[in-house]
Coordinates of C-alpha atoms in Angstrom, one line a residue:
V126 CA 48.9 12.8 7.4
G127 CA 51.0 12.3 10.9
G128 CA 54.6 12.7 11.8
S129 CA 57.3 11.0 9.4
E130 CA 58.7 7.6 10.9
N131 CA 60.9 8.9 13.6
G132 CA 59.0 12.0 14.4
P133 CA 56.7 12.6 17.8
M134 CA 53.6 10.1 16.3
S135 CA 55.9 7.1 16.2
Q136 CA 57.6 7.8 19.2
A137 CA 54.4 7.8 21.5
A138 CA 53.0 5.0 19.6
D139 CA 56.4 2.9 21.1
M140 CA 55.7 4.4 24.5
P141 CA 53.3 2.3 27.0
E142 CA 50.6 4.1 27.8
E143 CA 50.0 5.3 31.9
Q144 CA 47.7 4.3 33.5
Y145 CA 45.8 6.5 36.0
V146 CA 43.7 6.5 38.8
S147 CA 40.7 8.5 40.4
R148 CA 41.5 10.3 44.5
E149 CA 39.2 8.0 45.9
E150 CA 41.3 5.1 44.4
F151 CA 44.4 6.3 44.9
A152 CA 44.0 7.0 48.5
A153 CA 42.2 3.5 48.7
L154 CA 45.2 1.8 47.1
A155 CA 47.5 3.9 49.2
G156 CA 46.1 3.3 52.2
I157 CA 45.5 6.6 53.5
S158 CA 42.6 8.6 53.8
E159 CA 41.3 11.4 50.8
S160 CA 42.1 14.1 53.1
S161 CA 45.6 13.3 54.0
L162 CA 45.7 12.9 50.0
T163 CA 44.4 16.2 49.5
R164 CA 46.9 17.5 51.7
Y165 CA 50.1 15.8 49.8
L166 CA 48.8 16.9 46.4
A167 CA 48.8 20.2 47.8
A168 CA 52.4 19.8 49.0
G169 CA 53.4 18.4 45.6
L170 CA 54.1 15.0 47.2
V171 CA 51.9 13.3 44.7
P172 CA 51.6 14.3 41.2
F173 CA 48.6 14.9 39.3
F174 CA 46.3 15.6 35.8
Q175 CA 43.4 17.6 35.3
P176 CA 42.5 16.7 31.9
G177 CA 39.4 19.6 31.7
G178 CA 41.8 22.2 33.2
P179 CA 41.0 23.9 36.8
R180 CA 38.2 22.7 38.5
H181 CA 37.4 19.4 36.4
R182 CA 38.2 16.1 37.7
M183 CA 42.0 14.6 38.8
T184 CA 43.5 11.8 37.7
I185 CA 47.0 10.2 39.7
P186 CA 49.5 8.4 37.4
R187 CA 49.1 4.9 39.4
S188 CA 53.4 4.7 39.6
A189 CA 53.2 7.4 42.0
L190 CA 52.1 4.9 44.4
E191 CA 55.9 3.6 43.7
N192 CA 57.3 6.7 45.2
L193 CA 54.7 7.7 47.7
T194 CA 56.2 8.5 50.9
V195 CA 53.9 8.8 53.8
P196 CA 54.9 10.9 56.6
A197 CA 55.9 9.2 59.8
K198 CA 53.4 11.3 61.8
A199 CA 50.7 9.9 59.7
R200 CA 52.1 5.9 59.7
E201 CA 52.0 6.3 63.7
R202 CA 48.0 7.1 63.1
V203 CA 47.4 3.9 61.3
A204 CA 49.9 1.5 63.2

């Protein structure tokens, strides 16, 4: 049962597992409001995954924090 030695299952086992956080956790870690995060998600600035499909909980890869660029207007308001 499963893939061959060089098949997809062995490759998936070798890959590090991505860590996901909730919308609330991501906003807190990024130092932005949840409403700003909602706008960034809608604009495609932050990747997300909905394991249960539309209308279910949304998870965001923790690695997206490294690539997050907060628009200048938002930074001015925080400062």
